[in-house]
Coordinates of C-alpha atoms and ligand atoms in Angstrom, one line a residue:
Chain A
M1 CA 89.0 185.8 15.1
A2 CA 91.3 183.8 13.2
N3 CA 92.3 181.1 15.7
I4 CA 95.8 180.7 14.9
R5 CA 96.8 179.6 18.5
N6 CA 94.8 176.9 20.0
Q7 CA 93.7 175.7 16.7
D8 CA 96.5 175.8 14.8
S9 CA 100.0 176.1 16.3
W10 CA 99.2 174.2 19.4
V11 CA 97.5 171.2 17.8
H12 CA 100.1 171.3 14.6
S13 CA 103.4 171.7 16.1
G14 CA 105.1 169.0 14.6
E15 CA 104.4 170.3 11.2
P16 CA 105.2 174.2 11.2
E17 CA 104.9 174.3 7.3
Q18 CA 101.3 173.2 7.0
A19 CA 100.6 175.3 10.1
T20 CA 101.9 178.0 8.6
R21 CA 99.6 177.3 5.7
K22 CA 96.7 177.0 7.6
A23 CA 97.3 180.1 9.6
M24 CA 97.0 182.0 6.3
D25 CA 94.3 180.3 5.6
L26 CA 92.5 181.2 8.7
V27 CA 93.4 184.7 8.7
R28 CA 92.1 184.7 5.2
M29 CA 88.8 183.2 6.2
A30 CA 88.3 185.6 9.1
V31 CA 89.1 188.5 6.7
S32 CA 86.5 187.3 3.9
K33 CA 84.0 187.3 6.7
V34 CA 84.7 190.3 8.5
G35 CA 84.2 192.5 5.1
L36 CA 80.7 191.0 5.0
L37 CA 80.0 191.9 8.7
N38 CA 76.8 194.7 9.4
P39 CA 77.0 196.8 12.3
L40 CA 74.7 195.2 14.6
P41 CA 72.1 197.0 16.9
E42 CA 72.9 197.2 21.0
I43 CA 69.9 194.8 22.5
V44 CA 68.8 196.2 25.9
V45 CA 66.6 194.5 28.3
G46 CA 65.4 195.5 31.8
V47 CA 66.9 193.6 35.0
Q48 CA 65.2 192.3 38.0
Q49 CA 67.2 193.6 40.7
S50 CA 67.2 190.4 43.1
A51 CA 68.8 187.2 43.3
L52 CA 67.8 183.5 43.6
V53 CA 70.7 181.2 45.6
I54 CA 70.2 177.5 45.6
G55 CA 71.9 175.7 48.3
G56 CA 72.1 176.8 52.2
G57 CA 75.7 175.5 52.9
P58 CA 78.5 178.0 53.7
S59 CA 78.6 178.8 50.0
G60 CA 75.2 179.2 49.8
M61 CA 74.8 181.3 52.6
T62 CA 77.7 183.5 52.4
T63 CA 76.4 184.6 49.0
A64 CA 72.9 185.5 50.3
L65 CA 74.1 187.2 52.9
E66 CA 76.8 189.4 50.8
L67 CA 74.2 190.0 48.3
A68 CA 71.7 191.0 50.7
D69 CA 74.1 193.2 52.5
H70 CA 74.7 195.2 49.5
G71 CA 70.7 195.8 49.0
F72 CA 69.5 193.0 46.9
P73 CA 66.6 190.9 48.0
V74 CA 67.8 187.1 48.0
H75 CA 65.7 183.9 47.6
L76 CA 67.7 181.4 49.4
V77 CA 66.6 177.7 48.7
E78 CA 67.7 174.5 50.7
R79 CA 66.5 171.3 50.4
S80 CA 67.0 169.7 54.0
N81 CA 65.5 170.9 57.2
L82 CA 68.6 172.6 58.1
L83 CA 71.4 175.2 57.1
G84 CA 75.1 174.5 57.0
G85 CA 75.2 171.7 54.7
Q86 CA 78.5 169.4 54.9
A87 CA 80.1 171.8 56.9
R88 CA 77.6 170.9 60.0
F89 CA 79.8 167.8 60.3
L90 CA 83.4 169.6 60.3
Y91 CA 85.1 170.3 63.6
N92 CA 88.0 173.1 62.7
T93 CA 89.5 174.8 59.6
W94 CA 92.8 173.9 58.6
K95 CA 93.3 177.1 60.8
G96 CA 92.3 175.8 63.6
E97 CA 89.3 177.9 63.7
P98 CA 85.9 176.1 65.0
I99 CA 83.7 175.9 62.4
G100 CA 80.6 175.0 64.5
P101 CA 80.2 178.8 65.9
A102 CA 80.7 180.4 62.6
L103 CA 77.8 178.4 61.1
Q104 CA 75.4 179.2 63.9
E105 CA 76.1 182.5 63.7
M106 CA 75.8 182.7 59.6
D107 CA 72.4 180.5 60.0
A108 CA 71.3 183.4 62.8
R109 CA 72.3 185.9 60.3
V110 CA 70.5 184.4 56.9
R111 CA 67.3 183.9 59.3
S112 CA 67.0 187.4 60.4
H113 CA 68.2 189.3 57.3
P114 CA 65.1 191.5 56.3
L115 CA 66.3 191.0 52.6
I116 CA 66.4 187.2 52.5
T117 CA 63.5 185.1 52.1
L118 CA 64.3 181.5 53.1
H119 CA 62.8 178.6 51.5
M120 CA 63.5 175.4 53.5
E121 CA 62.9 171.7 52.3
S122 CA 62.5 173.5 49.0
T123 CA 63.6 172.9 45.6
V124 CA 63.5 174.6 42.6
T125 CA 61.7 172.3 39.8
D126 CA 61.4 174.7 36.8
A127 CA 62.6 177.9 35.5
E128 CA 62.6 179.8 32.4
G129 CA 64.2 183.2 31.2
F130 CA 67.4 184.8 30.8
V131 CA 70.0 187.4 32.4
G132 CA 68.1 189.9 34.4
N133 CA 64.7 188.1 33.8
F134 CA 64.4 184.6 35.2
K135 CA 61.3 183.1 36.7
S136 CA 61.6 180.0 38.7
T137 CA 59.6 177.5 40.4
I138 CA 60.3 176.8 44.0
Q139 CA 58.6 173.7 45.1
S140 CA 58.1 173.9 49.1
P141 CA 56.1 171.4 51.3
R142 CA 53.3 174.2 51.1
G143 CA 53.2 174.0 47.2
P144 CA 54.9 175.7 44.0
Q145 CA 55.8 179.1 44.0
A146 CA 57.2 181.1 41.3
V147 CA 60.1 183.8 42.0
D148 CA 61.1 186.4 39.6
H149 CA 65.2 187.1 39.8
G150 CA 68.1 188.7 37.9
V151 CA 70.6 185.9 38.8
T152 CA 70.6 182.6 39.9
V153 CA 73.6 181.2 41.8
I154 CA 73.8 177.5 42.3
A155 CA 75.5 176.3 45.5
T156 CA 74.4 172.5 46.2
G157 CA 77.4 171.1 47.5
G158 CA 78.7 167.8 47.5
K159 CA 78.7 165.0 49.8
G160 CA 81.0 162.2 51.0
Y161 CA 81.8 159.0 49.2
T162 CA 80.9 155.9 51.1
P163 CA 84.0 153.5 51.1
T164 CA 83.7 149.7 49.8
E165 CA 87.0 148.6 50.8
Y166 CA 89.7 148.6 53.7
G167 CA 86.8 147.1 56.0
Y168 CA 84.3 149.6 55.9
G169 CA 80.8 149.0 57.4
T170 CA 82.1 145.4 57.9
A171 CA 84.9 145.8 60.6
D172 CA 84.7 147.6 63.6
R173 CA 86.7 150.7 64.2
V174 CA 87.0 151.6 60.7
Y175 CA 85.9 155.1 60.1
T176 CA 85.6 158.0 57.4
S177 CA 87.3 161.3 58.6
I178 CA 83.9 162.7 58.9
E179 CA 82.8 159.9 61.4
F180 CA 86.2 160.2 62.9
D181 CA 85.4 164.3 63.5
K182 CA 82.1 163.5 65.0
L183 CA 83.4 160.8 67.6
T184 CA 86.4 163.3 68.3
M185 CA 84.1 166.4 68.7
M186 CA 81.6 164.0 71.1
G187 CA 84.7 162.6 73.1
D188 CA 83.9 159.1 72.3
R189 CA 86.3 156.7 73.9
R190 CA 86.7 154.8 70.9
I191 CA 89.2 157.8 69.8
N192 CA 89.9 159.0 73.4
D193 CA 91.5 155.9 74.7
A194 CA 93.1 154.4 71.3
K195 CA 96.8 154.7 71.0
T196 CA 97.4 153.6 67.3
F197 CA 95.9 155.2 64.7
V198 CA 96.2 154.7 60.9
F199 CA 95.0 157.0 58.3
I200 CA 94.5 155.8 54.8
Q201 CA 94.2 158.6 52.1
C202 CA 92.7 158.6 48.6
V203 CA 90.1 156.4 49.5
G204 CA 87.8 156.6 46.6
S205 CA 90.4 159.2 44.8
R206 CA 92.4 159.5 42.4
E207 CA 91.2 156.0 40.8
L208 CA 89.5 154.6 37.6
G209 CA 85.8 156.2 38.0
R210 CA 87.1 159.1 40.0
M211 CA 90.3 160.5 38.9
Y212 CA 90.2 163.7 40.7
C213 CA 91.9 164.7 44.0
S214 CA 89.3 165.4 46.9
R215 CA 91.6 168.3 47.7
V216 CA 90.6 168.6 51.6
C217 CA 91.4 165.3 52.5
C218 CA 95.2 165.2 52.7
T219 CA 95.1 168.6 55.5
H220 CA 92.6 167.0 57.2
S221 CA 94.2 163.8 58.3
V222 CA 97.7 165.7 58.7
Q223 CA 95.7 167.9 61.1
A224 CA 94.1 165.3 63.0
A225 CA 97.3 163.4 63.6
V226 CA 98.5 166.7 65.0
Q227 CA 96.0 167.1 67.3
L228 CA 95.9 163.6 68.2
K229 CA 99.5 163.6 68.9
E230 CA 99.3 167.1 71.2
Q231 CA 96.6 165.4 73.2
D232 CA 99.3 162.4 73.9
P233 CA 102.4 162.1 72.6
T234 CA 102.8 158.5 73.2
R235 CA 100.1 157.7 70.5
E236 CA 101.2 156.0 67.2
I237 CA 100.1 157.5 64.3
F238 CA 100.7 156.2 60.6
I239 CA 99.3 158.1 57.3
L240 CA 99.1 156.0 54.3
Y241 CA 99.2 158.4 51.2
R242 CA 99.7 158.2 47.4
D243 CA 101.1 161.8 46.9
L244 CA 100.8 164.3 50.2
R245 CA 98.8 167.6 49.1
T246 CA 99.1 169.9 52.0
Y247 CA 99.1 172.7 49.8
G248 CA 100.3 176.6 50.2
E249 CA 100.9 177.2 54.1
R250 CA 98.9 174.0 55.0
E251 CA 102.8 172.7 54.5
E252 CA 103.2 174.1 58.0
L253 CA 101.0 171.6 59.1
F254 CA 103.0 168.7 57.7
K255 CA 106.0 170.1 59.2
K256 CA 104.3 170.0 62.4
A257 CA 103.2 166.3 62.2
R258 CA 106.8 165.2 61.0
E259 CA 108.4 167.1 64.2
K260 CA 105.7 165.2 66.3
G261 CA 106.8 161.8 64.8
V262 CA 103.8 161.1 62.6
V263 CA 105.0 158.2 60.2
F264 CA 104.1 158.7 56.5
I265 CA 104.3 155.7 54.3
N266 CA 103.7 156.2 50.7
Y267 CA 101.5 153.5 48.9
E268 CA 100.8 153.0 45.1
L269 CA 97.3 151.9 43.7
H270 CA 98.5 148.4 42.8
G271 CA 99.7 147.9 46.2
K272 CA 96.8 149.1 48.5
P273 CA 97.0 148.6 52.2
R274 CA 94.9 145.8 53.7
V275 CA 92.9 146.2 56.8
T276 CA 91.7 142.7 58.6
Q277 CA 89.9 142.8 62.0
L278 CA 91.9 141.2 64.9
D279 CA 89.6 141.2 67.4
P280 CA 86.5 143.7 67.9
R281 CA 89.0 146.4 69.4
Q282 CA 92.0 145.9 67.1
L283 CA 92.6 145.8 63.7
E284 CA 95.9 145.2 61.5
V285 CA 96.8 147.3 58.7
V286 CA 99.3 145.3 56.1
V287 CA 101.2 148.0 53.9
W288 CA 103.9 147.5 51.7
D289 CA 107.1 150.0 52.9
H290 CA 109.0 150.8 49.9
I291 CA 111.9 152.0 51.9
L292 CA 112.2 148.7 53.8
H293 CA 111.2 146.8 50.9
E294 CA 109.0 144.5 52.9
P295 CA 105.5 144.6 53.9
L296 CA 105.0 146.6 57.4
R297 CA 102.4 145.2 59.7
I298 CA 100.6 147.7 62.1
V299 CA 98.1 146.6 64.8
A300 CA 95.8 149.8 65.2
D301 CA 93.1 150.7 67.3
A302 CA 91.4 152.9 64.9
V303 CA 91.6 153.0 61.0
V304 CA 90.4 156.5 59.5
L305 CA 89.5 156.4 55.7
A306 CA 90.0 159.9 54.2
T307 CA 87.0 159.5 51.6
A308 CA 86.6 161.3 48.2
I309 CA 83.9 164.0 47.8
V310 CA 81.4 163.5 45.3
P311 CA 78.9 166.1 43.6
S312 CA 75.3 166.6 44.8
S313 CA 72.8 164.4 42.6
A314 CA 71.3 167.7 42.4
N315 CA 73.5 168.9 39.9
A316 CA 72.2 167.1 37.0
D317 CA 68.7 168.4 37.6
L318 CA 69.9 171.9 38.2
A319 CA 72.2 171.4 34.7
R320 CA 69.1 170.4 32.9
I321 CA 66.8 173.3 34.3
Y322 CA 69.0 176.2 33.8
K323 CA 71.2 174.3 30.7
L324 CA 74.2 174.5 32.9
S325 CA 77.4 172.4 31.7
T326 CA 78.8 169.8 34.2
D327 CA 82.2 168.0 34.0
A328 CA 82.3 164.2 33.4
D329 CA 82.6 163.8 37.0
G330 CA 79.4 165.2 37.8
F331 CA 80.8 169.0 39.2
L332 CA 79.7 172.2 37.6
L333 CA 81.4 173.3 34.9
E334 CA 82.6 177.2 35.1
A335 CA 82.9 179.1 31.4
H336 CA 86.6 179.3 32.0
A337 CA 88.7 178.5 34.5
K338 CA 91.0 181.3 34.5
L339 CA 89.0 184.1 33.1
R340 CA 85.8 183.3 34.6
P341 CA 86.1 181.0 37.3
V342 CA 82.5 181.4 38.9
D343 CA 80.5 182.0 35.9
F344 CA 78.5 179.2 34.0
A345 CA 78.9 179.7 29.8
G346 CA 75.2 181.2 30.5
D347 CA 74.7 184.7 31.0
G348 CA 73.5 185.7 35.0
L349 CA 74.3 182.1 36.1
F350 CA 77.0 181.7 38.8
M351 CA 78.5 179.2 41.2
A352 CA 80.1 178.6 44.2
G353 CA 81.4 175.8 46.7
L354 CA 81.8 172.0 46.7
A355 CA 79.0 171.6 43.6
H356 CA 82.1 173.1 41.7
Y357 CA 84.8 171.1 43.0
P358 CA 86.1 169.6 46.3
K359 CA 87.4 172.7 48.1
S360 CA 87.6 173.4 51.9
V361 CA 85.4 175.7 53.8
D362 CA 87.7 178.7 53.4
E363 CA 88.1 178.6 49.9
A364 CA 84.3 177.5 49.3
V365 CA 83.6 180.6 51.4
A366 CA 86.0 182.9 49.3
Q367 CA 84.4 181.5 46.1
A368 CA 81.0 182.3 47.4
K369 CA 82.1 186.0 48.0
A370 CA 83.6 185.8 44.5
A371 CA 80.0 184.4 42.8
A372 CA 78.2 187.5 44.8
G373 CA 80.8 190.0 43.3
R374 CA 80.0 188.8 40.1
A375 CA 76.1 188.7 40.3
I376 CA 76.3 192.4 41.5
T377 CA 77.6 193.3 38.1
V378 CA 74.3 192.2 36.7
L379 CA 72.3 193.3 39.6
S380 CA 73.7 196.7 40.0
S381 CA 72.2 198.4 37.1
D382 CA 68.3 198.3 36.2
R383 CA 69.4 197.4 32.4
I384 CA 71.6 195.1 30.7
G385 CA 72.9 194.8 27.2
L386 CA 72.5 191.4 25.7
E387 CA 74.6 189.8 22.7
S388 CA 73.4 190.9 19.2
T389 CA 74.0 187.5 17.8
K390 CA 70.4 187.0 17.1
A391 CA 68.0 185.4 14.8
T392 CA 67.1 188.3 11.8
P393 CA 63.9 187.9 9.4
V394 CA 64.8 188.9 6.0
L395 CA 61.2 190.2 5.4
A396 CA 61.7 190.3 1.4
N397 CA 62.2 186.3 1.3
C398 CA 59.9 185.3 4.3
D399 CA 56.2 184.2 3.4
G400 CA 55.3 183.3 7.0
C401 CA 55.4 179.8 6.0
A402 CA 56.2 179.1 10.1
L403 CA 58.5 175.8 9.7
C404 CA 61.1 177.8 12.0
L405 CA 58.3 178.3 14.6
D406 CA 58.5 174.5 15.1
V407 CA 62.2 174.0 15.1
C408 CA 62.9 176.9 17.4
P409 CA 63.9 175.6 20.8
Y410 CA 63.4 178.7 22.7
H411 CA 60.0 179.7 21.3
A412 CA 61.6 182.8 20.5
I413 CA 59.9 183.2 16.8
S414 CA 56.1 184.2 16.3
L415 CA 54.0 184.9 13.3
V416 CA 52.8 188.2 12.5
E417 CA 50.4 189.2 10.2
E418 CA 50.0 192.5 8.4
A419 CA 47.6 194.2 5.6
T420 CA 49.3 194.6 2.7
A421 CA 48.9 197.7 0.3
E422 CA 46.6 195.8 -1.9
G423 CA 44.3 195.2 0.9
S424 CA 45.0 190.9 1.2
R425 CA 46.9 189.9 4.4
S426 CA 50.6 188.8 4.5
S427 CA 52.0 187.5 7.5
H428 CA 55.9 187.1 8.2
I429 CA 58.1 185.9 11.4
Q430 CA 58.9 188.3 14.5
V431 CA 61.9 187.4 16.8
N432 CA 61.9 187.9 20.6
V433 CA 65.8 189.0 20.9
A434 CA 65.7 188.5 24.7
Q435 CA 64.6 184.6 24.1
C436 CA 66.6 184.0 21.1
K437 CA 70.2 182.2 21.9
G438 CA 71.3 182.6 18.4
C439 CA 71.4 179.3 17.6
G440 CA 70.4 179.3 13.9
M441 CA 67.9 176.2 13.6
C442 CA 65.5 178.7 12.0
Q443 CA 68.1 179.3 9.3
A444 CA 69.1 176.2 8.4
T445 CA 65.2 175.2 8.5
C446 CA 64.2 177.8 5.9
P447 CA 63.7 177.1 2.4
K448 CA 63.7 180.6 1.5
D449 CA 66.7 182.7 3.1
G450 CA 63.9 184.1 5.1
V451 CA 65.9 184.6 8.6
Y452 CA 69.6 184.2 9.3
V453 CA 71.7 184.9 12.5
A454 CA 73.4 188.2 12.5
G455 CA 77.3 187.6 12.1
F456 CA 76.6 183.9 10.5
S457 CA 74.8 184.6 7.3
M458 CA 74.9 182.1 4.5
E459 CA 77.0 185.0 2.5
Q460 CA 79.6 185.2 5.2
I461 CA 79.6 181.3 5.5
T462 CA 80.3 180.8 2.2
A463 CA 83.0 183.6 2.0
Q464 CA 84.9 181.4 4.5
V465 CA 84.5 178.2 2.5
K466 CA 85.9 179.8 -0.5
A467 CA 88.8 181.3 1.4
A468 CA 89.4 178.1 3.4
L469 CA 89.5 176.4 -0.2
A470 CA 91.9 179.0 -1.4
L471 CA 89.4 179.8 -4.1
Chain B
M1 CA 102.2 164.8 -5.4
S2 CA 100.2 163.1 -3.3
Y3 CA 96.8 163.6 -2.5
E4 CA 96.0 165.7 0.3
P5 CA 91.9 166.1 1.0
K6 CA 90.6 169.4 2.1
I7 CA 87.9 169.1 4.7
I8 CA 85.8 171.6 6.2
G9 CA 84.4 171.6 9.6
F10 CA 81.6 173.1 11.2
T11 CA 81.9 173.5 14.8
C12 CA 79.3 174.8 17.3
N13 CA 80.5 177.6 19.1
W14 CA 79.4 176.1 22.8
C15 CA 81.2 172.3 22.6
T16 CA 83.0 171.6 19.5
Y17 CA 84.7 174.9 19.0
A18 CA 85.4 175.1 22.6
A19 CA 86.7 171.4 22.5
A20 CA 89.0 172.4 19.6
D21 CA 90.4 175.1 21.8
L22 CA 90.9 172.9 24.4
A23 CA 92.5 170.3 22.1
G24 CA 95.2 173.3 21.9
I25 CA 95.8 173.6 25.5
W26 CA 96.6 170.1 26.0
R27 CA 98.8 170.3 23.0
M28 CA 96.7 167.2 20.9
Q29 CA 98.2 166.4 17.6
Y30 CA 95.7 166.2 14.6
P31 CA 95.9 166.4 10.9
S32 CA 96.5 170.0 9.6
N33 CA 94.4 170.0 6.4
I34 CA 91.0 170.6 8.4
R35 CA 89.5 174.2 8.4
L36 CA 87.3 174.8 11.2
I37 CA 84.4 177.4 10.6
R38 CA 82.6 178.6 13.8
V39 CA 78.9 178.3 13.9
M40 CA 76.6 179.1 16.8
C41 CA 75.2 175.5 16.9
S42 CA 75.5 172.6 14.3
G43 CA 71.7 172.6 14.0
M44 CA 72.6 175.9 11.9
V45 CA 74.3 174.6 9.1
H46 CA 72.1 174.3 5.9
P47 CA 72.0 171.1 4.2
R48 CA 73.0 174.3 1.4
M49 CA 75.9 174.9 3.0
V50 CA 77.4 171.2 2.9
T51 CA 76.3 170.4 -0.4
E52 CA 77.8 174.3 -1.5
A53 CA 81.2 173.1 0.4
F54 CA 81.4 169.9 -2.1
S55 CA 80.7 171.8 -5.1
L56 CA 83.3 174.4 -4.2
G57 CA 85.8 171.6 -4.1
A58 CA 86.2 170.4 -0.6
D59 CA 86.6 166.7 -0.2
G60 CA 85.1 166.3 3.2
V61 CA 82.7 168.1 5.3
M62 CA 82.3 167.8 9.1
V63 CA 79.0 169.1 11.3
M64 CA 80.2 168.8 14.6
G65 CA 77.9 170.1 17.8
Ligands
FAD1 C1 83.8 164.2 53.4 C2 83.9 165.6 53.3 C3 84.9 166.0 54.1 C4 85.3 167.3 54.1 N1 86.8 167.3 55.0 C5 86.8 169.0 54.7 C6 87.7 169.4 55.5 O1 88.3 168.6 56.4 N2 88.1 170.6 55.6 C7 87.3 171.7 55.1 O2 87.6 172.9 55.2 N3 86.2 171.4 54.4 C8 85.9 169.9 54.4 N4 85.0 169.5 53.4 C9 84.5 170.7 52.5 C10 83.2 171.4 53.2 O3 82.2 170.6 53.8 C11 83.2 172.7 52.3 O4 83.8 173.3 52.0 C12 81.8 173.4 53.0 O5 80.8 172.7 53.3 C13 81.4 174.3 51.8 O6 80.4 173.8 50.9 P1 79.1 174.3 50.3 O7 78.4 175.4 50.8 O8 79.6 174.6 49.0 O9 78.2 172.8 50.2 P2 77.8 172.0 51.1 O10 78.2 172.3 52.5 O11 77.4 170.8 50.9 O12 75.8 172.4 51.1 C14 75.1 172.4 50.1 C15 73.7 172.4 50.8 O13 73.0 172.5 49.3 C16 71.7 171.7 49.4 N5 71.2 171.3 48.7 C17 71.8 170.4 47.9 N6 71.0 170.4 46.6 C18 70.0 171.2 46.7 C19 68.7 171.5 45.6 N7 68.8 170.8 44.7 N8 68.0 172.4 46.4 C20 68.4 173.0 47.4 N9 69.1 172.9 48.1 C21 70.3 171.8 48.0 C22 72.4 171.0 50.5 O14 71.1 170.3 51.5 C23 73.1 171.3 51.6 O15 72.8 172.1 52.8 C24 84.4 168.4 53.4 C25 83.4 167.9 52.7 C26 83.3 166.5 52.4 C27 81.9 165.9 51.5

């Protein structure tokens, strides 16, 4: 491919003449390479038609059930002793559907499904293999167990950020939104009897260290405000926000909150609200009101912090085990945000839910179904074709010196000995194409041109260099 | 005429090449006198490829991955 869009016209838009010259070079380079291409044989391997799903939150359970309902055996691995993940702490979806009963139903279905093997209090500690043929080690309280599976779905979720500001942990009656939900569900008097509530948004989100939006918190606070107003219209409710993101149809909740008299006050990062304890039952919140142009003082019975969502620490371990990518914040990174949104760059590996990015339960469940759908494209056949970009020995040049065996990161190269016509023995390398990832470390190491990666031979690269230098 | 060095960049398929695509998506701007060659891994670049590029007239070679 001559990459004249992303790597030329878009990055040199200020220098059209040079960009055109570069485009001509890029096309010439591509053509010079194409002229030296050889047809590559298709590589086909068998597929173990079962799945491993890591994480037993709503996402992992949904993917496991979808796959099992389609007839594929699933190993579901959950680190804790409970299924349901973060959703166990939530009350309602944004549409007002109760989450608890839905989770219980999923939990029961997962536990009774004949095709789902549940591994509770377990983690994956090691894995090898490739699409269609993974072997993972599951560590449970009873010891390690190796399982074979064709695809892997990572749904390890996330957790709430623990705030260090706004009096959290030191002042009474300052809660995270999850704690607020819990107290509400239990009918706690600190919520039931409270008259004035202040919600502070973006606590830990969209500031240095965590520049991303945690996505669910605006909707959660606005929805909670509406419910509090519905229970008692005389309550005073303030939402202190930076940008309000009740996206899509969630906008209806925002409109409803406005109609019911919930007060929205914008604050900026350089002038965060201040929270001080007045007495054990009351807090003072001071926020700069940009309409009145003066500080506004609110005496509140409860302050609710809409805290950031942070990724599970497990992402880093699993990234190492399965060679996955994560982004700068530690969330799982998809192969392409638009074209392959639930795939990892590596084949046969998929993701779902909070582990990928903050998202609401309904979005996590939708993504989990997408991951199951993508996984089924692999599982539905007992064979699969692999990339043909593989190390290819040149037997005429290879003298079996074995330098490449040591550098191969995938242990894909072995030495074979053969008797020659003259009766002596000669050795040369052999490549396991299923294990080879085509990285070409062997090619760079070989002093004798005894191996090359199909599609990236030295001749092809030299031809590109020559074309680039307009020779 | 002013001197314009010719730079050859070997870019890893999985990181640098993808990053160069991303630079485009973000409309980042950089000098246009570099020519990127995609390889499957920066570890694939044989020392001979680097010396050869110089002897063919490149003024700089970057191996990125
Ligand atoms: C603070 C906070 C507030 C939220 N508020 C809302 C809201 O108001 N509305 C809304 O719709 N959504 C909200 N969410 C999002 C909602 O919780 C998720 O969308 C939902 O739980 C789906 O998540 P999941 O299954 O991907 O991950 P989780 O629910 O986090 O489940 C992940 C599971 O994986 C397990 N696990 C982790 N690591 C491993 C490992 N290495 N091996 C095995 N198992 C592992 C965990 O124990 C857990 O059971 C909130 C989330 C948080 C953190």
